[in-house]
GROMACS .gro file of C-alpha atoms in nm:
model
  260
    1UNK     CA    1  -1.702   1.486  -2.553
    2UNK     CA    2  -1.830   1.212  -2.324
    3UNK     CA    3  -1.620   1.018  -2.077
    4UNK     CA    4  -1.678   0.662  -1.952
    5UNK     CA    5  -1.891   0.649  -1.639
    6UNK     CA    6  -1.686   0.533  -1.344
    7UNK     CA    7  -1.870   0.303  -1.104
    8UNK     CA    8  -1.728   0.351  -0.757
    9UNK     CA    9  -1.608   0.050  -0.564
   10UNK     CA   10  -1.751  -0.016  -0.219
   11UNK     CA   11  -1.439   0.098  -0.037
   12UNK     CA   12  -1.447   0.428  -0.228
   13UNK     CA   13  -1.803   0.486  -0.105
   14UNK     CA   14  -1.686   0.422   0.252
   15UNK     CA   15  -1.403   0.673   0.202
   16UNK     CA   16  -1.650   0.935   0.081
   17UNK     CA   17  -1.878   0.881   0.381
   18UNK     CA   18  -1.588   0.922   0.626
   19UNK     CA   19  -1.470   1.237   0.446
   20UNK     CA   20  -1.821   1.386   0.456
   21UNK     CA   21  -1.857   1.315   0.829
   22UNK     CA   22  -1.530   1.501   0.889
   23UNK     CA   23  -1.625   1.795   0.665
   24UNK     CA   24  -1.965   1.819   0.836
   25UNK     CA   25  -1.797   1.823   1.176
   26UNK     CA   26  -1.957   1.497   1.289
   27UNK     CA   27  -1.613   1.343   1.322
   28UNK     CA   28  -1.346   1.551   1.495
   29UNK     CA   29  -0.966   1.511   1.515
   30UNK     CA   30  -0.891   1.246   1.775
   31UNK     CA   31  -1.229   1.074   1.742
   32UNK     CA   32  -1.218   0.695   1.729
   33UNK     CA   33  -1.409   0.524   1.448
   34UNK     CA   34  -1.612   0.208   1.490
   35UNK     CA   35  -1.417  -0.116   1.454
   36UNK     CA   36  -1.395  -0.288   1.114
   37UNK     CA   37  -1.655  -0.543   1.225
   38UNK     CA   38  -1.897  -0.286   1.367
   39UNK     CA   39  -1.869  -0.055   1.066
   40UNK     CA   40  -1.905  -0.345   0.822
   41UNK     CA   41  -2.228  -0.452   0.995
   42UNK     CA   42  -2.359  -0.094   1.010
   43UNK     CA   43  -2.294  -0.028   0.638
   44UNK     CA   44  -2.383  -0.377   0.518
   45UNK     CA   45  -2.047  -0.436   0.349
   46UNK     CA   46  -1.756  -0.677   0.396
   47UNK     CA   47  -1.481  -0.623   0.650
   48UNK     CA   48  -1.234  -0.639   0.359
   49UNK     CA   49  -1.397  -0.330   0.207
   50UNK     CA   50  -1.374  -0.145   0.540
   51UNK     CA   51  -1.011  -0.249   0.581
   52UNK     CA   52  -0.929  -0.128   0.229
   53UNK     CA   53  -1.103   0.205   0.296
   54UNK     CA   54  -0.922   0.252   0.629
   55UNK     CA   55  -0.588   0.171   0.468
   56UNK     CA   56  -0.649   0.426   0.190
   57UNK     CA   57  -0.764   0.690   0.441
   58UNK     CA   58  -0.449   0.634   0.646
   59UNK     CA   59  -0.230   0.675   0.337
   60UNK     CA   60  -0.416   0.999   0.260
   61UNK     CA   61  -0.325   1.122   0.607
   62UNK     CA   62  -0.688   1.132   0.720
   63UNK     CA   63  -0.681   0.845   0.971
   64UNK     CA   64  -0.426   0.710   1.213
   65UNK     CA   65  -0.446   0.333   1.267
   66UNK     CA   66  -0.306   0.206   1.595
   67UNK     CA   67  -0.287  -0.174   1.613
   68UNK     CA   68  -0.480  -0.302   1.912
   69UNK     CA   69  -0.642   0.038   1.974
   70UNK     CA   70  -0.839   0.130   1.663
   71UNK     CA   71  -0.863   0.397   1.392
   72UNK     CA   72  -0.861   0.766   1.481
   73UNK     CA   73  -0.925   1.088   1.288
   74UNK     CA   74  -0.612   1.295   1.234
   75UNK     CA   75  -0.587   1.674   1.235
   76UNK     CA   76  -0.636   1.740   0.864
   77UNK     CA   77  -0.708   2.039   0.643
   78UNK     CA   78  -1.018   2.065   0.426
   79UNK     CA   79  -0.794   2.042   0.121
   80UNK     CA   80  -0.717   1.686   0.222
   81UNK     CA   81  -1.086   1.599   0.204
   82UNK     CA   82  -1.116   1.659  -0.168
   83UNK     CA   83  -1.024   1.426  -0.449
   84UNK     CA   84  -0.644   1.405  -0.480
   85UNK     CA   85  -0.471   1.451  -0.812
   86UNK     CA   86  -0.440   1.078  -0.855
   87UNK     CA   87  -0.817   1.034  -0.896
   88UNK     CA   88  -0.785   1.241  -1.214
   89UNK     CA   89  -0.525   1.009  -1.360
   90UNK     CA   90  -0.613   0.695  -1.547
   91UNK     CA   91  -0.379   0.419  -1.436
   92UNK     CA   92  -0.185   0.251  -1.713
   93UNK     CA   93   0.164   0.106  -1.754
   94UNK     CA   94   0.311   0.447  -1.838
   95UNK     CA   95   0.171   0.590  -1.511
   96UNK     CA   96   0.317   0.295  -1.322
   97UNK     CA   97   0.660   0.342  -1.478
   98UNK     CA   98   0.664   0.714  -1.400
   99UNK     CA   99   0.557   0.653  -1.041
  100UNK     CA  100   0.821   0.383  -0.997
  101UNK     CA  101   1.084   0.640  -1.095
  102UNK     CA  102   0.953   0.871  -0.822
  103UNK     CA  103   0.934   0.589  -0.571
  104UNK     CA  104   1.295   0.489  -0.638
  105UNK     CA  105   1.404   0.844  -0.567
  106UNK     CA  106   1.210   0.857  -0.239
  107UNK     CA  107   1.171   0.505  -0.102
  108UNK     CA  108   1.532   0.392  -0.132
  109UNK     CA  109   1.638   0.664   0.111
  110UNK     CA  110   1.324   0.605   0.319
  111UNK     CA  111   1.422   0.239   0.366
  112UNK     CA  112   1.773   0.349   0.462
  113UNK     CA  113   1.634   0.583   0.728
  114UNK     CA  114   1.388   0.319   0.849
  115UNK     CA  115   1.673   0.075   0.910
  116UNK     CA  116   1.836   0.339   1.129
  117UNK     CA  117   1.530   0.476   1.311
  118UNK     CA  118   1.267   0.201   1.328
  119UNK     CA  119   1.123   0.144   1.675
  120UNK     CA  120   0.990  -0.193   1.798
  121UNK     CA  121   0.638  -0.062   1.724
  122UNK     CA  122   0.742   0.024   1.367
  123UNK     CA  123   0.886  -0.325   1.322
  124UNK     CA  124   0.558  -0.481   1.432
  125UNK     CA  125   0.359  -0.264   1.190
  126UNK     CA  126   0.579  -0.377   0.900
  127UNK     CA  127   0.559  -0.740   1.013
  128UNK     CA  128   0.180  -0.708   1.040
  129UNK     CA  129   0.165  -0.584   0.679
  130UNK     CA  130   0.372  -0.881   0.561
  131UNK     CA  131   0.143  -1.126   0.741
  132UNK     CA  132  -0.160  -0.953   0.588
  133UNK     CA  133   0.002  -0.989   0.246
  134UNK     CA  134   0.023  -1.364   0.291
  135UNK     CA  135  -0.332  -1.388   0.422
  136UNK     CA  136  -0.471  -1.187   0.130
  137UNK     CA  137  -0.288  -1.390  -0.135
  138UNK     CA  138  -0.374  -1.723   0.025
  139UNK     CA  139  -0.747  -1.649   0.001
  140UNK     CA  140  -0.720  -1.559  -0.366
  141UNK     CA  141  -0.670  -1.182  -0.348
  142UNK     CA  142  -0.374  -0.998  -0.502
  143UNK     CA  143  -0.235  -0.854  -0.180
  144UNK     CA  144  -0.236  -0.493  -0.301
  145UNK     CA  145  -0.382  -0.353   0.022
  146UNK     CA  146  -0.114  -0.516   0.235
  147UNK     CA  147   0.154  -0.419  -0.020
  148UNK     CA  148   0.063  -0.051   0.018
  149UNK     CA  149   0.037  -0.101   0.395
  150UNK     CA  150   0.394  -0.239   0.398
  151UNK     CA  151   0.544   0.056   0.212
  152UNK     CA  152   0.351   0.307   0.420
  153UNK     CA  153   0.474   0.139   0.740
  154UNK     CA  154   0.833   0.171   0.615
  155UNK     CA  155   0.771   0.543   0.553
  156UNK     CA  156   0.643   0.578   0.909
  157UNK     CA  157   0.954   0.403   1.038
  158UNK     CA  158   1.174   0.668   0.873
  159UNK     CA  159   1.032   0.924   1.121
  160UNK     CA  160   1.055   1.218   0.883
  161UNK     CA  161   0.732   1.424   0.872
  162UNK     CA  162   0.823   1.592   0.542
  163UNK     CA  163   0.879   1.258   0.370
  164UNK     CA  164   0.549   1.140   0.517
  165UNK     CA  165   0.375   1.444   0.367
  166UNK     CA  166   0.534   1.382   0.027
  167UNK     CA  167   0.421   1.019   0.027
  168UNK     CA  168   0.071   1.121   0.144
  169UNK     CA  169   0.050   1.351  -0.158
  170UNK     CA  170   0.087   1.057  -0.398
  171UNK     CA  171  -0.065   0.791  -0.171
  172UNK     CA  172  -0.383   0.730  -0.369
  173UNK     CA  173  -0.190   0.711  -0.694
  174UNK     CA  174   0.047   0.468  -0.525
  175UNK     CA  175  -0.244   0.251  -0.410
  176UNK     CA  176  -0.398   0.252  -0.758
  177UNK     CA  177  -0.073   0.168  -0.937
  178UNK     CA  178   0.017  -0.105  -0.685
  179UNK     CA  179  -0.320  -0.263  -0.757
  180UNK     CA  180  -0.273  -0.228  -1.133
  181UNK     CA  181   0.084  -0.362  -1.139
  182UNK     CA  182   0.004  -0.657  -0.912
  183UNK     CA  183  -0.282  -0.764  -1.137
  184UNK     CA  184  -0.042  -0.758  -1.430
  185UNK     CA  185   0.263  -0.925  -1.277
  186UNK     CA  186   0.065  -1.194  -1.092
  187UNK     CA  187   0.029  -1.358  -1.433
  188UNK     CA  188   0.400  -1.443  -1.406
  189UNK     CA  189   0.485  -1.783  -1.258
  190UNK     CA  190   0.587  -1.776  -0.887
  191UNK     CA  191   0.527  -1.401  -0.872
  192UNK     CA  192   0.324  -1.402  -0.546
  193UNK     CA  193   0.613  -1.571  -0.366
  194UNK     CA  194   0.880  -1.356  -0.531
  195UNK     CA  195   0.702  -1.034  -0.436
  196UNK     CA  196   0.661  -1.156  -0.079
  197UNK     CA  197   1.026  -1.264  -0.053
  198UNK     CA  198   1.137  -0.926  -0.190
  199UNK     CA  199   0.940  -0.745   0.080
  200UNK     CA  200   1.069  -0.983   0.347
  201UNK     CA  201   1.431  -0.913   0.256
  202UNK     CA  202   1.372  -0.540   0.301
  203UNK     CA  203   1.203  -0.607   0.634
  204UNK     CA  204   1.491  -0.823   0.755
  205UNK     CA  205   1.745  -0.553   0.669
  206UNK     CA  206   1.539  -0.299   0.867
  207UNK     CA  207   1.515  -0.536   1.163
  208UNK     CA  208   1.891  -0.597   1.151
  209UNK     CA  209   1.963  -0.222   1.139
  210UNK     CA  210   2.142  -0.246   0.803
  211UNK     CA  211   2.066   0.090   0.634
  212UNK     CA  212   2.274   0.045   0.318
  213UNK     CA  213   2.137  -0.304   0.259
  214UNK     CA  214   1.777  -0.192   0.322
  215UNK     CA  215   1.811   0.087   0.067
  216UNK     CA  216   1.974  -0.145  -0.187
  217UNK     CA  217   1.702  -0.407  -0.143
  218UNK     CA  218   1.428  -0.145  -0.183
  219UNK     CA  219   1.595  -0.033  -0.506
  220UNK     CA  220   1.615  -0.395  -0.624
  221UNK     CA  221   1.249  -0.452  -0.533
  222UNK     CA  222   1.121  -0.150  -0.727
  223UNK     CA  223   1.356  -0.226  -1.018
  224UNK     CA  224   1.223  -0.583  -1.033
  225UNK     CA  225   0.866  -0.455  -1.061
  226UNK     CA  226   0.977  -0.197  -1.319
  227UNK     CA  227   1.156  -0.459  -1.533
  228UNK     CA  228   0.860  -0.698  -1.524
  229UNK     CA  229   0.620  -0.422  -1.627
  230UNK     CA  230   0.850  -0.326  -1.916
  231UNK     CA  231   0.872  -0.687  -2.029
  232UNK     CA  232   0.496  -0.732  -2.007
  233UNK     CA  233   0.449  -0.414  -2.211
  234UNK     CA  234   0.682  -0.546  -2.481
  235UNK     CA  235   0.524  -0.889  -2.503
  236UNK     CA  236   0.610  -1.109  -2.207
  237UNK     CA  237   0.849  -1.191  -1.926
  238UNK     CA  238   1.152  -1.388  -2.036
  239UNK     CA  239   1.373  -1.400  -1.727
  240UNK     CA  240   1.354  -1.333  -1.353
  241UNK     CA  241   1.636  -1.313  -1.102
  242UNK     CA  242   1.592  -1.568  -0.825
  243UNK     CA  243   1.559  -1.409  -0.481
  244UNK     CA  244   1.685  -1.534  -0.148
  245UNK     CA  245   1.418  -1.655   0.091
  246UNK     CA  246   1.367  -1.523   0.444
  247UNK     CA  247   1.203  -1.727   0.718
  248UNK     CA  248   0.885  -1.548   0.826
  249UNK     CA  249   0.571  -1.617   1.026
  250UNK     CA  250   0.363  -1.725   0.727
  251UNK     CA  251   0.415  -1.843   0.372
  252UNK     CA  252   0.248  -1.809   0.034
  253UNK     CA  253   0.070  -2.137  -0.032
  254UNK     CA  254  -0.052  -2.076  -0.387
  255UNK     CA  255   0.124  -1.999  -0.715
  256UNK     CA  256  -0.169  -1.893  -0.929
  257UNK     CA  257  -0.202  -1.617  -1.184
  258UNK     CA  258  -0.469  -1.348  -1.197
  259UNK     CA  259  -0.638  -1.212  -1.508
  260UNK     CA  260  -0.522  -0.875  -1.636
   0.00000   0.00000   0.00000
């Protein structure tokens, strides 16, 4: 009869405030939001919470984030302001496995298109996400925000509005399952570095305009996560395939696990 009471995280409260301002007409399409620093000071929260909220709002299709310019309200329907389906789903390994199946269907082709269509601006957005991933992990976080940012940037680089809409539909579920799966697989030795290297290989294929390779590497990346989750579900990880390393701007400096 009763359900557990869910205590909202700070970034979820920020999301709700932004949604309400849009619904009430106080924020209009095209309006620029305060910077992360200004909004963090105004709300009395950390910049990390604001960044997480902005990232989630962008994946929902509510905000557009332009590096060096700021965050802007998109033209959105009222339907987009309400809780997406994913908020109704409790994240568990089965949810993650089902979503990974969907992501393999969509994101492999998305990576292929991105390697064909990515502009210099797209490349910088993907690179920015990779650098954020390193920064997050090196300060003891799990890098889930930057992970979602990376995949969303690849979707943008595909330049297909219908694919963007499809990904927006499952964006919150994607963010939740990325967070869940990273907390699980970070218990595996060298996993922070392996995840980073896997993303870097995809990025390099996109930079080099190698569509087939980019799609194959995206498939390998999602399959790696899928296999680790299956092994964890059945009792533990026994074997991992060593990945090539790609020279990037930053590097993971810690190899620590996180509690489940």
